[in-house]
Amino acid sequence: MRALRVLLLIALPLCSAGCAATRASSIPTSSELLPYHRGAVTVRALSDPPGARELGAVEASGEGSLDAVVEAFVEQVRGLGGNVARIDSVTPVIETRMRQVSQAMPCFGMRFQAGCSQSYLTPEEVPVVRLVGRALRVDAP
């Protein structure tokens, strides 16, 4: 039982740190399957360049910097073979997550002096940025 408690005390903070990462996903909307694009990706807002073909829908979110979220968005565009990332919306969201808190306290009723601790989960509001858009491909003239 003690080993399980120690494992939980170690795993919960690690999960909280892992949950802070940027998340991204994409869904192909075209039957055209292209390899990963290793070149430059142009980021645009709300409009398509002339001759652009839509490859898929892309979403990225995270509580880090906006640059990190845009980077994850662009990585998804590259994965679909796109060389243009069109951002349709930027939405700030407040997410509620549970955070572990440990509190030290004296132990009473013991024959010897000892320290005890109590751990509990508390809700925490976290600002998150969410980007939604499309992966596009423009062929060189």
CSV table of C-alpha atoms in Angstrom, one decimal:
chain,number,residue,atom,x,y,z
A,1,MET,CA,0.0,0.0,0.0
A,2,ARG,CA,2.9,2.4,0.9
A,3,ALA,CA,4.5,1.7,-2.5
A,4,LEU,CA,1.3,2.6,-4.3
A,5,ARG,CA,1.0,5.8,-2.4
A,6,VAL,CA,4.6,6.7,-3.2
A,7,LEU,CA,4.0,5.9,-6.9
A,8,LEU,CA,0.9,8.2,-7.0
A,9,LEU,CA,2.8,11.0,-5.3
A,10,ILE,CA,5.4,10.8,-8.0
A,11,ALA,CA,3.1,10.1,-11.0
A,12,LEU,CA,0.6,12.9,-10.3
A,13,PRO,CA,3.0,15.8,-10.6
A,14,LEU,CA,4.5,14.2,-13.7
A,15,CYS,CA,1.1,13.9,-15.3
A,16,SER,CA,0.4,17.6,-14.5
A,17,ALA,CA,3.7,18.6,-16.2
A,18,GLY,CA,2.8,16.4,-19.2
A,19,CYS,CA,-0.7,17.9,-19.5
A,20,ALA,CA,0.9,21.3,-19.9
A,21,ALA,CA,2.2,20.4,-23.3
A,22,THR,CA,0.9,21.7,-26.6
A,23,ARG,CA,-1.6,19.4,-28.3
A,24,ALA,CA,-2.4,19.3,-32.0
A,25,SER,CA,-4.3,17.2,-34.5
A,26,SER,CA,-5.2,17.1,-38.2
A,27,ILE,CA,-7.7,15.3,-40.4
A,28,PRO,CA,-7.2,14.9,-44.1
A,29,THR,CA,-10.1,16.3,-46.2
A,30,SER,CA,-8.6,15.5,-49.6
A,31,SER,CA,-8.0,12.2,-51.3
A,32,GLU,CA,-4.6,13.5,-52.2
A,33,LEU,CA,-1.9,11.9,-50.0
A,34,LEU,CA,1.3,13.9,-49.9
A,35,PRO,CA,4.6,13.1,-48.1
A,36,TYR,CA,5.7,15.2,-45.1
A,37,HIS,CA,6.7,18.7,-46.3
A,38,ARG,CA,10.3,19.5,-45.1
A,39,GLY,CA,10.4,23.0,-46.6
A,40,ALA,CA,9.2,26.4,-45.4
A,41,VAL,CA,5.5,26.8,-44.4
A,42,THR,CA,3.8,30.1,-44.9
A,43,VAL,CA,1.3,31.1,-42.2
A,44,ARG,CA,-1.8,33.1,-43.3
A,45,ALA,CA,-5.0,34.2,-41.7
A,46,LEU,CA,-8.5,33.9,-43.1
A,47,SER,CA,-7.5,33.8,-46.8
A,48,ASP,CA,-6.0,31.4,-49.3
A,49,PRO,CA,-3.3,32.2,-51.8
A,50,PRO,CA,-4.1,31.8,-55.5
A,51,GLY,CA,-4.1,28.2,-56.7
A,52,ALA,CA,-4.2,26.7,-53.2
A,53,ARG,CA,-5.6,23.2,-52.7
A,54,GLU,CA,-7.0,22.2,-49.3
A,55,LEU,CA,-5.4,19.1,-47.8
A,56,GLY,CA,-7.0,19.0,-44.3
A,57,ALA,CA,-8.3,20.5,-41.1
A,58,VAL,CA,-5.8,21.4,-38.4
A,59,GLU,CA,-6.2,22.2,-34.7
A,60,ALA,CA,-3.6,23.1,-32.1
A,61,SER,CA,-3.9,24.2,-28.4
A,62,GLY,CA,-1.7,24.8,-25.5
A,63,GLU,CA,-1.0,26.8,-22.4
A,64,GLY,CA,2.5,27.8,-23.4
A,65,SER,CA,3.4,30.7,-25.6
A,66,LEU,CA,1.4,31.5,-28.8
A,67,ASP,CA,4.6,30.7,-30.7
A,68,ALA,CA,4.6,27.1,-29.4
A,69,VAL,CA,1.0,26.6,-30.4
A,70,VAL,CA,1.6,28.0,-33.9
A,71,GLU,CA,4.7,25.7,-34.2
A,72,ALA,CA,2.6,22.7,-33.4
A,73,PHE,CA,-0.1,23.9,-35.9
A,74,VAL,CA,2.6,24.2,-38.6
A,75,GLU,CA,4.0,20.7,-37.8
A,76,GLN,CA,0.5,19.2,-38.4
A,77,VAL,CA,0.3,21.1,-41.7
A,78,ARG,CA,3.7,19.7,-42.7
A,79,GLY,CA,2.4,16.2,-41.8
A,80,LEU,CA,-0.4,16.5,-44.3
A,81,GLY,CA,2.2,17.7,-47.0
A,82,GLY,CA,1.1,21.3,-46.9
A,83,ASN,CA,3.2,24.4,-47.5
A,84,VAL,CA,0.6,26.9,-46.4
A,85,ALA,CA,-1.1,27.1,-43.0
A,86,ARG,CA,-4.3,29.0,-42.9
A,87,ILE,CA,-5.5,30.0,-39.4
A,88,ASP,CA,-9.3,30.6,-39.3
A,89,SER,CA,-9.7,31.3,-35.6
A,90,VAL,CA,-7.6,32.0,-32.5
A,91,THR,CA,-9.6,31.4,-29.3
A,92,PRO,CA,-8.5,32.0,-25.7
A,93,VAL,CA,-10.1,29.4,-23.4
A,94,ILE,CA,-9.9,29.0,-19.6
A,95,GLU,CA,-9.6,25.3,-18.7
A,96,THR,CA,-10.1,23.9,-15.2
A,97,ARG,CA,-7.5,21.2,-14.2
A,98,MET,CA,-6.8,19.5,-10.9
A,99,ARG,CA,-3.5,20.2,-9.2
A,100,GLN,CA,-2.0,18.2,-6.4
A,101,VAL,CA,-1.2,20.1,-3.2
A,102,SER,CA,0.9,18.6,-0.3
A,103,GLN,CA,0.7,20.1,3.2
A,104,ALA,CA,2.9,19.3,6.1
A,105,MET,CA,1.4,19.2,9.6
A,106,PRO,CA,2.3,17.9,13.1
A,107,CYS,CA,1.2,14.5,14.1
A,108,PHE,CA,-0.5,14.2,17.5
A,109,GLY,CA,-1.0,11.0,19.5
A,110,MET,CA,2.3,9.5,18.6
A,111,ARG,CA,4.9,8.4,21.2
A,112,PHE,CA,7.6,10.1,19.3
A,113,GLN,CA,7.9,13.4,17.4
A,114,ALA,CA,7.0,12.9,13.8
A,115,GLY,CA,5.9,14.9,10.8
A,116,CYS,CA,2.9,14.0,8.8
A,117,SER,CA,1.7,15.3,5.4
A,118,GLN,CA,-1.6,15.5,3.7
A,119,SER,CA,-2.1,15.6,-0.1
A,120,TYR,CA,-5.3,16.7,-1.9
A,121,LEU,CA,-6.4,17.8,-5.3
A,122,THR,CA,-7.5,21.4,-5.9
A,123,PRO,CA,-9.0,22.9,-9.1
A,124,GLU,CA,-6.8,25.4,-11.0
A,125,GLU,CA,-7.8,27.6,-13.9
A,126,VAL,CA,-5.3,27.6,-16.8
A,127,PRO,CA,-5.4,29.9,-19.8
A,128,VAL,CA,-5.2,28.0,-23.1
A,129,VAL,CA,-4.9,29.3,-26.7
A,130,ARG,CA,-6.7,27.3,-29.4
A,131,LEU,CA,-6.0,27.6,-33.2
A,132,VAL,CA,-8.2,26.1,-35.9
A,133,GLY,CA,-7.5,26.2,-39.6
A,134,ARG,CA,-6.6,24.4,-42.7
A,135,ALA,CA,-3.5,22.8,-44.4
A,136,LEU,CA,-3.1,24.0,-48.0
A,137,ARG,CA,-0.7,23.2,-50.8
A,138,VAL,CA,0.4,25.7,-53.4
A,139,ASP,CA,2.6,24.3,-56.2
A,140,ALA,CA,5.5,26.4,-57.5
A,141,PRO,CA,4.9,28.0,-60.9
